[in-house]
PDB file of C-alpha atoms in Angstrom:
ATOM      1  CA  UNK R   1      85.701 146.488 146.915  1.00 93.00           C
ATOM      2  CA  UNK R   2      83.003 144.087 149.200  1.00 96.00           C
ATOM      3  CA  UNK R   3      79.425 144.852 149.738  1.00 97.00           C
ATOM      4  CA  UNK R   4      77.518 143.566 152.170  1.00 97.00           C
ATOM      5  CA  UNK R   5      73.993 143.286 150.882  1.00 96.00           C
ATOM      6  CA  UNK R   6      71.776 142.397 154.352  1.00 95.00           C
ATOM      7  CA  UNK R   7      67.858 141.492 153.690  1.00 92.00           C
ATOM      8  CA  UNK R   8      65.559 141.318 156.845  1.00 89.00           C
ATOM      9  CA  UNK R   9      63.075 138.231 156.694  1.00 85.00           C
ATOM     10  CA  UNK R  10      59.975 136.818 158.821  1.00 80.00           C
ATOM     11  CA  UNK R  11      58.151 133.982 158.332  1.00 68.00           C
ATOM     12  CA  UNK R  12      55.221 135.730 156.259  1.00 65.00           C
ATOM     13  CA  UNK R  13      57.724 137.333 154.235  1.00 68.00           C
ATOM     14  CA  UNK R  14      55.706 136.744 150.459  1.00 78.00           C
ATOM     15  CA  UNK R  15      58.496 139.000 148.327  1.00 86.00           C
ATOM     16  CA  UNK R  16      61.090 137.473 149.608  1.00 87.00           C
ATOM     17  CA  UNK R  17      62.349 135.460 146.670  1.00 88.00           C
ATOM     18  CA  UNK R  18      62.231 138.364 144.119  1.00 90.00           C
ATOM     19  CA  UNK R  19      64.253 140.578 146.711  1.00 90.00           C
ATOM     20  CA  UNK R  20      66.843 137.933 147.212  1.00 90.00           C
ATOM     21  CA  UNK R  21      66.750 137.290 143.172  1.00 91.00           C
ATOM     22  CA  UNK R  22      67.266 140.708 142.413  1.00 93.00           C
ATOM     23  CA  UNK R  23      71.020 141.151 144.109  1.00 93.00           C
ATOM     24  CA  UNK R  24      73.522 140.380 141.245  1.00 90.00           C
ATOM     25  CA  UNK R  25      76.629 138.428 142.278  1.00 86.00           C
ATOM     26  CA  UNK R  26      78.605 138.458 139.183  1.00 86.00           C
ATOM     27  CA  UNK R  27      80.645 142.334 138.718  1.00 90.00           C
ATOM     28  CA  UNK R  28      83.675 144.125 139.666  1.00 92.00           C
ATOM     29  CA  UNK R  29      83.066 143.528 143.564  1.00 94.00           C
ATOM     30  CA  UNK R  30      82.789 141.428 146.272  1.00 95.00           C
ATOM     31  CA  UNK R  31      79.417 140.277 147.299  1.00 95.00           C
ATOM     32  CA  UNK R  32      78.419 139.237 150.567  1.00 96.00           C
ATOM     33  CA  UNK R  33      74.672 138.708 150.945  1.00 95.00           C
ATOM     34  CA  UNK R  34      73.270 138.079 154.733  1.00 94.00           C
ATOM     35  CA  UNK R  35      69.565 137.221 155.366  1.00 92.00           C
ATOM     36  CA  UNK R  36      68.724 138.105 159.019  1.00 90.00           C
ATOM     37  CA  UNK R  37      65.420 135.928 159.794  1.00 83.00           C
ATOM     38  CA  UNK R  38      63.547 136.512 162.567  1.00 76.00           C
ATOM     39  CA  UNK R  39      61.128 133.651 162.608  1.00 73.00           C
ATOM     40  CA  UNK R  40      61.248 129.778 163.101  1.00 77.00           C
ATOM     41  CA  UNK R  41      64.122 127.492 162.151  1.00 79.00           C
ATOM     42  CA  UNK R  42      62.293 125.246 159.693  1.00 81.00           C
ATOM     43  CA  UNK R  43      61.637 128.125 157.413  1.00 81.00           C
ATOM     44  CA  UNK R  44      65.807 129.177 157.962  1.00 81.00           C
ATOM     45  CA  UNK R  45      66.205 126.123 156.269  1.00 83.00           C
ATOM     46  CA  UNK R  46      64.046 126.203 153.615  1.00 85.00           C
ATOM     47  CA  UNK R  47      65.559 129.255 152.414  1.00 84.00           C
ATOM     48  CA  UNK R  48      69.302 127.703 153.779  1.00 85.00           C
ATOM     49  CA  UNK R  49      68.730 124.856 151.059  1.00 88.00           C
ATOM     50  CA  UNK R  50      67.028 126.933 148.417  1.00 89.00           C
ATOM     51  CA  UNK R  51      69.983 129.429 148.757  1.00 89.00           C
ATOM     52  CA  UNK R  52      73.175 127.837 149.774  1.00 88.00           C
ATOM     53  CA  UNK R  53      75.501 130.829 149.231  1.00 89.00           C
ATOM     54  CA  UNK R  54      73.751 132.816 151.296  1.00 91.00           C
ATOM     55  CA  UNK R  55      74.627 133.588 154.995  1.00 92.00           C
ATOM     56  CA  UNK R  56      71.993 133.139 157.457  1.00 88.00           C
ATOM     57  CA  UNK R  57      71.767 135.022 160.701  1.00 87.00           C
ATOM     58  CA  UNK R  58      69.104 134.127 163.284  1.00 79.00           C
ATOM     59  CA  UNK R  59      67.170 137.427 164.822  1.00 71.00           C
ATOM     60  CA  UNK R  60      66.623 137.863 168.501  1.00 72.00           C
ATOM     61  CA  UNK R  61      62.568 138.145 168.147  1.00 66.00           C
ATOM     62  CA  UNK R  62      62.843 141.646 168.655  1.00 70.00           C
ATOM     63  CA  UNK R  63      61.899 143.470 165.107  1.00 79.00           C
ATOM     64  CA  UNK R  64      63.479 145.291 162.281  1.00 84.00           C
ATOM     65  CA  UNK R  65      65.602 147.406 164.418  1.00 89.00           C
ATOM     66  CA  UNK R  66      67.459 145.266 166.383  1.00 88.00           C
ATOM     67  CA  UNK R  67      67.529 142.262 163.060  1.00 87.00           C
ATOM     68  CA  UNK R  68      69.260 144.973 161.313  1.00 92.00           C
ATOM     69  CA  UNK R  69      71.779 146.126 163.662  1.00 93.00           C
ATOM     70  CA  UNK R  70      72.616 142.388 164.111  1.00 91.00           C
ATOM     71  CA  UNK R  71      72.960 141.796 160.318  1.00 94.00           C
ATOM     72  CA  UNK R  72      75.961 144.905 160.454  1.00 95.00           C
ATOM     73  CA  UNK R  73      77.492 143.464 162.955  1.00 94.00           C
ATOM     74  CA  UNK R  74      77.977 140.194 161.274  1.00 94.00           C
ATOM     75  CA  UNK R  75      78.847 142.030 158.352  1.00 96.00           C
ATOM     76  CA  UNK R  76      82.315 142.006 156.800  1.00 95.00           C
ATOM     77  CA  UNK R  77      81.662 144.233 153.505  1.00 96.00           C
ATOM     78  CA  UNK R  78      83.315 147.823 153.472  1.00 97.00           C
ATOM     79  CA  UNK R  79      79.662 149.100 152.218  1.00 98.00           C
ATOM     80  CA  UNK R  80      76.484 147.954 153.274  1.00 98.00           C
ATOM     81  CA  UNK R  81      73.018 147.829 152.058  1.00 97.00           C
ATOM     82  CA  UNK R  82      69.549 147.107 153.550  1.00 94.00           C
ATOM     83  CA  UNK R  83      67.168 145.578 152.124  1.00 89.00           C
ATOM     84  CA  UNK R  84      63.781 144.743 153.339  1.00 87.00           C
ATOM     85  CA  UNK R  85      62.058 141.291 152.263  1.00 87.00           C
ATOM     86  CA  UNK R  86      59.707 142.730 150.284  1.00 88.00           C
ATOM     87  CA  UNK R  87      61.980 145.740 148.662  1.00 91.00           C
ATOM     88  CA  UNK R  88      64.224 144.917 145.519  1.00 94.00           C
ATOM     89  CA  UNK R  89      67.585 145.955 144.390  1.00 95.00           C
ATOM     90  CA  UNK R  90      67.575 147.285 140.377  1.00 95.00           C
ATOM     91  CA  UNK R  91      70.378 146.351 138.086  1.00 94.00           C
ATOM     92  CA  UNK R  92      73.266 147.519 137.763  1.00 95.00           C
ATOM     93  CA  UNK R  93      73.547 149.447 140.410  1.00 96.00           C
ATOM     94  CA  UNK R  94      76.342 147.813 142.518  1.00 97.00           C
ATOM     95  CA  UNK R  95      78.927 147.693 139.120  1.00 96.00           C
ATOM     96  CA  UNK R  96      77.650 151.578 139.395  1.00 96.00           C
ATOM     97  CA  UNK R  97      78.662 151.485 142.907  1.00 97.00           C
ATOM     98  CA  UNK R  98      81.876 149.528 142.511  1.00 96.00           C
ATOM     99  CA  UNK R  99      83.149 152.071 140.077  1.00 96.00           C
ATOM    100  CA  UNK R 100      82.171 155.460 141.684  1.00 97.00           C
ATOM    101  CA  UNK R 101      83.858 154.377 144.839  1.00 97.00           C
ATOM    102  CA  UNK R 102      87.190 153.441 143.499  1.00 95.00           C
ATOM    103  CA  UNK R 103      87.379 156.843 142.096  1.00 96.00           C
ATOM    104  CA  UNK R 104      86.088 158.688 145.116  1.00 97.00           C
ATOM    105  CA  UNK R 105      87.177 156.656 148.287  1.00 96.00           C
ATOM    106  CA  UNK R 106      86.596 159.951 150.480  1.00 97.00           C
ATOM    107  CA  UNK R 107      82.730 159.026 149.994  1.00 98.00           C
ATOM    108  CA  UNK R 108      81.065 157.192 153.078  1.00 98.00           C
ATOM    109  CA  UNK R 109      78.001 157.491 152.008  1.00 98.00           C
ATOM    110  CA  UNK R 110      76.458 156.855 148.550  1.00 98.00           C
ATOM    111  CA  UNK R 111      73.039 157.565 147.575  1.00 97.00           C
ATOM    112  CA  UNK R 112      70.634 156.298 144.909  1.00 96.00           C
ATOM    113  CA  UNK R 113      66.774 157.065 143.664  1.00 95.00           C
ATOM    114  CA  UNK R 114      64.190 154.883 144.820  1.00 95.00           C
ATOM    115  CA  UNK R 115      60.411 154.067 143.032  1.00 93.00           C
ATOM    116  CA  UNK R 116      57.676 153.100 144.938  1.00 92.00           C
ATOM    117  CA  UNK R 117      55.665 150.554 143.441  1.00 91.00           C
ATOM    118  CA  UNK R 118      51.875 148.569 143.440  1.00 86.00           C
ATOM    119  CA  UNK R 119      51.043 145.087 141.776  1.00 85.00           C
ATOM    120  CA  UNK R 120      47.112 145.485 141.113  1.00 84.00           C
ATOM    121  CA  UNK R 121      45.263 142.091 141.468  1.00 81.00           C
ATOM    122  CA  UNK R 122      45.854 141.160 137.582  1.00 82.00           C
ATOM    123  CA  UNK R 123      49.776 141.657 138.056  1.00 83.00           C
ATOM    124  CA  UNK R 124      50.291 144.748 136.386  1.00 86.00           C
ATOM    125  CA  UNK R 125      52.671 146.682 138.623  1.00 88.00           C
ATOM    126  CA  UNK R 126      52.526 150.341 138.559  1.00 89.00           C
ATOM    127  CA  UNK R 127      55.099 153.250 139.327  1.00 90.00           C
ATOM    128  CA  UNK R 128      53.289 155.117 142.349  1.00 89.00           C
ATOM    129  CA  UNK R 129      56.321 157.706 143.180  1.00 91.00           C
ATOM    130  CA  UNK R 130      60.387 158.077 141.841  1.00 91.00           C
ATOM    131  CA  UNK R 131      62.993 159.319 143.850  1.00 91.00           C
ATOM    132  CA  UNK R 132      66.086 160.127 141.991  1.00 90.00           C
ATOM    133  CA  UNK R 133      68.118 162.984 141.697  1.00 89.00           C
ATOM    134  CA  UNK R 134      70.342 164.925 144.427  1.00 89.00           C
ATOM    135  CA  UNK R 135      67.710 167.541 144.829  1.00 91.00           C
ATOM    136  CA  UNK R 136      65.454 164.850 146.262  1.00 91.00           C
ATOM    137  CA  UNK R 137      67.710 161.909 148.225  1.00 95.00           C
ATOM    138  CA  UNK R 138      70.644 163.769 149.634  1.00 94.00           C
ATOM    139  CA  UNK R 139      71.089 163.717 153.067  1.00 96.00           C
ATOM    140  CA  UNK R 140      69.898 166.845 154.445  1.00 96.00           C
ATOM    141  CA  UNK R 141      67.681 167.587 157.605  1.00 97.00           C
ATOM    142  CA  UNK R 142      64.495 168.174 155.147  1.00 96.00           C
ATOM    143  CA  UNK R 143      65.075 165.497 153.235  1.00 95.00           C
ATOM    144  CA  UNK R 144      65.743 162.535 156.358  1.00 96.00           C
ATOM    145  CA  UNK R 145      63.044 164.325 158.051  1.00 96.00           C
ATOM    146  CA  UNK R 146      60.609 165.047 156.273  1.00 95.00           C
ATOM    147  CA  UNK R 147      59.974 163.394 153.119  1.00 93.00           C
ATOM    148  CA  UNK R 148      61.379 159.665 152.939  1.00 92.00           C
ATOM    149  CA  UNK R 149      64.371 158.459 154.625  1.00 95.00           C
ATOM    150  CA  UNK R 150      65.640 156.000 151.393  1.00 95.00           C
ATOM    151  CA  UNK R 151      68.045 153.937 153.557  1.00 96.00           C
ATOM    152  CA  UNK R 152      67.561 150.721 151.341  1.00 95.00           C
ATOM    153  CA  UNK R 153      68.862 153.053 148.443  1.00 96.00           C
ATOM    154  CA  UNK R 154      71.955 154.093 150.476  1.00 98.00           C
ATOM    155  CA  UNK R 155      75.085 152.397 150.697  1.00 98.00           C
ATOM    156  CA  UNK R 156      77.535 152.940 153.715  1.00 98.00           C
ATOM    157  CA  UNK R 157      80.562 152.270 154.569  1.00 98.00           C
ATOM    158  CA  UNK R 158      81.575 150.353 156.995  1.00 96.00           C
ATOM    159  CA  UNK R 159      83.502 153.127 158.960  1.00 97.00           C
ATOM    160  CA  UNK R 160      79.621 155.285 159.008  1.00 98.00           C
ATOM    161  CA  UNK R 161      78.739 152.868 161.828  1.00 97.00           C
ATOM    162  CA  UNK R 162      81.907 153.195 164.080  1.00 96.00           C
ATOM    163  CA  UNK R 163      81.371 156.704 163.828  1.00 97.00           C
ATOM    164  CA  UNK R 164      77.957 157.662 164.492  1.00 97.00           C
ATOM    165  CA  UNK R 165      76.683 153.975 165.803  1.00 97.00           C
ATOM    166  CA  UNK R 166      74.760 151.362 164.661  1.00 97.00           C
ATOM    167  CA  UNK R 167      70.676 151.075 164.517  1.00 96.00           C
ATOM    168  CA  UNK R 168      69.187 152.017 167.916  1.00 95.00           C
ATOM    169  CA  UNK R 169      66.711 149.463 169.475  1.00 91.00           C
ATOM    170  CA  UNK R 170      64.909 152.697 170.761  1.00 92.00           C
ATOM    171  CA  UNK R 171      62.968 153.317 167.472  1.00 93.00           C
ATOM    172  CA  UNK R 172      61.736 150.504 166.265  1.00 89.00           C
ATOM    173  CA  UNK R 173      59.498 152.099 163.808  1.00 90.00           C
ATOM    174  CA  UNK R 174      61.851 154.914 162.731  1.00 93.00           C
ATOM    175  CA  UNK R 175      65.011 153.721 162.787  1.00 94.00           C
ATOM    176  CA  UNK R 176      66.656 154.214 159.362  1.00 95.00           C
ATOM    177  CA  UNK R 177      65.403 158.000 160.109  1.00 96.00           C
ATOM    178  CA  UNK R 178      67.071 158.230 163.110  1.00 97.00           C
ATOM    179  CA  UNK R 179      70.157 156.418 161.493  1.00 97.00           C
ATOM    180  CA  UNK R 180      70.733 159.037 158.944  1.00 98.00           C
ATOM    181  CA  UNK R 181      69.469 162.069 161.237  1.00 98.00           C
ATOM    182  CA  UNK R 182      72.968 161.400 163.318  1.00 98.00           C
ATOM    183  CA  UNK R 183      74.770 160.741 159.661  1.00 98.00           C
ATOM    184  CA  UNK R 184      73.199 164.034 158.501  1.00 98.00           C
ATOM    185  CA  UNK R 185      74.289 165.897 161.312  1.00 98.00           C
ATOM    186  CA  UNK R 186      77.784 164.350 161.552  1.00 97.00           C
ATOM    187  CA  UNK R 187      78.660 165.584 158.381  1.00 97.00           C
ATOM    188  CA  UNK R 188      79.034 162.119 157.379  1.00 98.00           C
ATOM    189  CA  UNK R 189      80.371 162.827 153.121  1.00 97.00           C
ATOM    190  CA  UNK R 190      77.855 161.977 150.804  1.00 97.00           C
ATOM    191  CA  UNK R 191      78.061 160.825 147.089  1.00 97.00           C
ATOM    192  CA  UNK R 192      74.877 160.533 144.661  1.00 96.00           C
ATOM    193  CA  UNK R 193      75.076 157.295 142.342  1.00 95.00           C
ATOM    194  CA  UNK R 194      72.411 159.175 140.083  1.00 91.00           C
ATOM    195  CA  UNK R 195      69.953 156.370 139.003  1.00 94.00           C
ATOM    196  CA  UNK R 196      68.117 154.370 140.890  1.00 95.00           C
ATOM    197  CA  UNK R 197      68.707 151.712 143.674  1.00 96.00           C
ATOM    198  CA  UNK R 198      65.803 150.271 144.961  1.00 95.00           C
ATOM    199  CA  UNK R 199      61.732 149.344 144.330  1.00 95.00           C
ATOM    200  CA  UNK R 200      60.107 149.697 147.424  1.00 92.00           C
ATOM    201  CA  UNK R 201      56.915 147.940 147.652  1.00 90.00           C
ATOM    202  CA  UNK R 202      53.429 149.192 148.420  1.00 85.00           C
ATOM    203  CA  UNK R 203      51.403 146.539 149.916  1.00 72.00           C
ATOM    204  CA  UNK R 204      48.275 146.278 152.729  1.00 71.00           C
ATOM    205  CA  UNK R 205      51.222 144.584 154.727  1.00 63.00           C
ATOM    206  CA  UNK R 206      53.627 147.069 154.963  1.00 59.00           C
ATOM    207  CA  UNK R 207      54.193 149.114 158.134  1.00 56.00           C
ATOM    208  CA  UNK R 208      54.622 152.466 156.293  1.00 56.00           C
ATOM    209  CA  UNK R 209      53.857 151.824 152.304  1.00 50.00           C
ATOM    210  CA  UNK R 210      50.084 151.658 152.469  1.00 48.00           C
ATOM    211  CA  UNK R 211      46.622 153.488 151.915  1.00 52.00           C
ATOM    212  CA  UNK R 212      45.004 152.052 154.834  1.00 55.00           C
ATOM    213  CA  UNK R 213      42.593 154.077 156.501  1.00 61.00           C
ATOM    214  CA  UNK R 214      41.640 155.081 160.165  1.00 60.00           C
ATOM    215  CA  UNK R 215      45.466 154.290 160.971  1.00 69.00           C
ATOM    216  CA  UNK R 216      47.970 156.739 163.357  1.00 79.00           C
ATOM    217  CA  UNK R 217      51.356 156.020 162.214  1.00 85.00           C
ATOM    218  CA  UNK R 218      53.223 154.131 164.969  1.00 87.00           C
ATOM    219  CA  UNK R 219      56.417 156.159 163.957  1.00 92.00           C
ATOM    220  CA  UNK R 220      54.708 159.791 164.385  1.00 94.00           C
ATOM    221  CA  UNK R 221      55.657 159.164 168.587  1.00 94.00           C
ATOM    222  CA  UNK R 222      58.957 158.413 168.054  1.00 96.00           C
ATOM    223  CA  UNK R 223      59.708 161.277 165.454  1.00 96.00           C
ATOM    224  CA  UNK R 224      58.759 163.515 168.545  1.00 96.00           C
ATOM    225  CA  UNK R 225      60.708 161.782 170.661  1.00 96.00           C
ATOM    226  CA  UNK R 226      63.705 161.585 168.198  1.00 97.00           C
ATOM    227  CA  UNK R 227      63.434 165.539 168.120  1.00 97.00           C
ATOM    228  CA  UNK R 228      63.114 165.825 171.871  1.00 97.00           C
ATOM    229  CA  UNK R 229      66.605 163.764 172.342  1.00 97.00           C
ATOM    230  CA  UNK R 230      68.399 166.002 169.967  1.00 97.00           C
ATOM    231  CA  UNK R 231      66.640 169.181 171.808  1.00 97.00           C
ATOM    232  CA  UNK R 232      68.456 167.888 175.040  1.00 97.00           C
ATOM    233  CA  UNK R 233      71.629 168.230 173.798  1.00 96.00           C
ATOM    234  CA  UNK R 234      74.350 171.231 174.300  1.00 95.00           C
ATOM    235  CA  UNK R 235      76.092 170.248 171.089  1.00 95.00           C
ATOM    236  CA  UNK R 236      74.156 170.734 168.091  1.00 96.00           C
ATOM    237  CA  UNK R 237      74.072 174.407 166.031  1.00 97.00           C
ATOM    238  CA  UNK R 238      71.605 176.768 166.354  1.00 97.00           C
ATOM    239  CA  UNK R 239      70.154 176.165 162.589  1.00 97.00           C
ATOM    240  CA  UNK R 240      70.094 172.221 163.393  1.00 97.00           C
ATOM    241  CA  UNK R 241      68.131 173.161 167.139  1.00 97.00           C
ATOM    242  CA  UNK R 242      65.999 175.608 164.837  1.00 95.00           C
ATOM    243  CA  UNK R 243      65.136 172.818 162.309  1.00 96.00           C
ATOM    244  CA  UNK R 244      64.260 170.088 165.095  1.00 97.00           C
ATOM    245  CA  UNK R 245      62.055 172.234 167.114  1.00 95.00           C
ATOM    246  CA  UNK R 246      59.778 173.063 164.176  1.00 95.00           C
ATOM    247  CA  UNK R 247      60.184 169.182 162.537  1.00 96.00           C
ATOM    248  CA  UNK R 248      58.991 168.409 166.253  1.00 96.00           C
ATOM    249  CA  UNK R 249      55.713 170.662 165.621  1.00 95.00           C
ATOM    250  CA  UNK R 250      55.256 169.606 162.457  1.00 95.00           C
ATOM    251  CA  UNK R 251      55.014 165.492 163.407  1.00 95.00           C
ATOM    252  CA  UNK R 252      52.861 166.783 166.767  1.00 95.00           C
ATOM    253  CA  UNK R 253      50.184 167.928 163.798  1.00 94.00           C
ATOM    254  CA  UNK R 254      50.638 165.285 161.927  1.00 93.00           C
ATOM    255  CA  UNK R 255      50.310 162.782 164.878  1.00 94.00           C
ATOM    256  CA  UNK R 256      46.960 164.573 166.231  1.00 94.00           C
ATOM    257  CA  UNK R 257      45.243 164.701 162.716  1.00 93.00           C
ATOM    258  CA  UNK R 258      45.685 161.222 162.170  1.00 91.00           C
ATOM    259  CA  UNK R 259      44.137 160.743 165.722  1.00 92.00           C
ATOM    260  CA  UNK R 260      41.284 162.701 164.714  1.00 93.00           C
ATOM    261  CA  UNK R 261      40.922 160.847 161.373  1.00 90.00           C
ATOM    262  CA  UNK R 262      40.931 157.832 163.730  1.00 89.00           C
ATOM    263  CA  UNK R 263      38.270 159.769 165.972  1.00 90.00           C
ATOM    264  CA  UNK R 264      40.524 159.427 168.775  1.00 91.00           C
ATOM    265  CA  UNK R 265      39.226 162.796 170.074  1.00 93.00           C
ATOM    266  CA  UNK R 266      40.520 162.487 173.718  1.00 94.00           C
ATOM    267  CA  UNK R 267      44.042 161.411 172.625  1.00 93.00           C
ATOM    268  CA  UNK R 268      44.266 164.202 170.245  1.00 94.00           C
ATOM    269  CA  UNK R 269      43.189 166.839 173.273  1.00 95.00           C
ATOM    270  CA  UNK R 270      45.167 166.081 175.239  1.00 95.00           C
ATOM    271  CA  UNK R 271      48.295 166.193 173.190  1.00 93.00           C
ATOM    272  CA  UNK R 272      47.165 169.554 172.058  1.00 94.00           C
ATOM    273  CA  UNK R 273      47.129 170.737 175.806  1.00 94.00           C
ATOM    274  CA  UNK R 274      50.240 169.233 176.787  1.00 94.00           C
ATOM    275  CA  UNK R 275      51.857 170.832 173.988  1.00 93.00           C
ATOM    276  CA  UNK R 276      49.795 173.901 174.391  1.00 92.00           C
ATOM    277  CA  UNK R 277      51.095 174.305 178.239  1.00 92.00           C
ATOM    278  CA  UNK R 278      55.108 173.127 177.032  1.00 90.00           C
ATOM    279  CA  UNK R 279      55.678 175.920 174.138  1.00 89.00           C
ATOM    280  CA  UNK R 280      52.812 178.304 173.470  1.00 90.00           C
ATOM    281  CA  UNK R 281      54.106 179.295 170.449  1.00 88.00           C
ATOM    282  CA  UNK R 282      54.541 175.724 169.103  1.00 90.00           C
ATOM    283  CA  UNK R 283      51.171 176.160 166.976  1.00 89.00           C
ATOM    284  CA  UNK R 284      53.020 178.824 164.707  1.00 90.00           C
ATOM    285  CA  UNK R 285      55.896 176.693 164.462  1.00 89.00           C
ATOM    286  CA  UNK R 286      53.642 174.083 163.058  1.00 89.00           C
ATOM    287  CA  UNK R 287      53.269 176.126 160.591  1.00 88.00           C
ATOM    288  CA  UNK R 288      56.642 175.312 158.871  1.00 87.00           C
ATOM    289  CA  UNK R 289      54.327 171.476 157.805  1.00 89.00           C
ATOM    290  CA  UNK R 290      52.697 173.501 154.515  1.00 86.00           C
ATOM    291  CA  UNK R 291      56.600 173.337 152.856  1.00 86.00           C
ATOM    292  CA  UNK R 292      57.013 169.478 154.891  1.00 86.00           C
ATOM    293  CA  UNK R 293      54.149 168.640 152.605  1.00 84.00           C
ATOM    294  CA  UNK R 294      55.620 169.744 149.710  1.00 83.00           C
ATOM    295  CA  UNK R 295      58.384 167.744 150.045  1.00 82.00           C
ATOM    296  CA  UNK R 296      56.505 164.293 150.730  1.00 80.00           C
ATOM    297  CA  UNK R 297      54.435 164.725 147.434  1.00 78.00           C
ATOM    298  CA  UNK R 298      56.980 165.068 145.027  1.00 79.00           C
ATOM    299  CA  UNK R 299      56.595 163.260 142.276  1.00 70.00           C
ATOM    300  CA  UNK R 300      53.886 161.415 142.968  1.00 75.00           C
ATOM    301  CA  UNK R 301      52.308 159.244 140.341  1.00 73.00           C
ATOM    302  CA  UNK R 302      48.687 160.165 140.639  1.00 69.00           C
ATOM    303  CA  UNK R 303      47.135 158.750 138.210  1.00 68.00           C
ATOM    304  CA  UNK R 304      48.725 155.303 139.305  1.00 67.00           C
ATOM    305  CA  UNK R 305      47.097 156.517 142.983  1.00 65.00           C
ATOM    306  CA  UNK R 306      43.677 156.780 141.429  1.00 66.00           C
ATOM    307  CA  UNK R 307      44.054 153.050 139.653  1.00 65.00           C
ATOM    308  CA  UNK R 308      45.480 151.914 142.513  1.00 62.00           C
ATOM    309  CA  UNK R 309      42.814 152.995 145.333  1.00 60.00           C
ATOM    310  CA  UNK R 310      39.778 151.816 142.236  1.00 58.00           C
ATOM    311  CA  UNK R 311      40.945 148.697 142.340  1.00 59.00           C
ATOM    312  CA  UNK R 312      41.188 148.637 146.502  1.00 54.00           C
ATOM    313  CA  UNK R 313      37.440 149.624 146.733  1.00 48.00           C
ATOM    314  CA  UNK R 314      36.129 146.843 144.196  1.00 49.00           C
TER     315      UNK R 314
END
């Protein structure tokens, strides 16, 4: 079995050495490690000199989604895993994948768990959240849309990309969620590795994993567009349509809440009025946000978060 690990970097990738160093090259598998660098050639040359065993692909300057799509096109492995330059892979997971995949060749996505961590100013690492086990990680509409999609913990067989397509550059902020939503609706067969695969770092430069205030996540508007794209189709089941209609309402509420927190009162009011005119019942669909919020807050380490916030206020 051949595995392709795709690491996405830019010139300011402060943690890229940790990401590369976490990939185990020795095991019962062939390994192909591809780094897609969306930056200057000088940075690529320095990395290439330091890591001669890695294959480097130049990005097109169009962001992480386009870089990920290039990595998939360049890969030759049976299974593909995307790893950002600020994440790490846990030891032993590639050996575990090789064992499970050989026993069940029908499985096209092997899903592991993930944990979010942060580093305090003194160098201590804190695990902020641990997501492991089928309930939290399996490919379901609820997990993919209302919690973290966990693409960096899922080994996707290359046939999945042939079946449902590559990452869509139209959704630069949420291409992982959009891609896995396609896989879920298509019914791609999944298996659980039942171990933590990915360690995802929380830091201020991250676009998604941080505690910055006064910030309206750009992915929320994309979520609404993803839902609209699916709801315009006639080939989805009533169950999927009902879920996506409710999910869209939930994401609109979240968007308005963030806009209000950032004091974008005009934008929030305009969004509310548009939704009321388009669907007077939308606010009742948004009530489902209560259960969705429970999913997003499963197994957070409250003490770790309090310690992190305390260091930020000093």
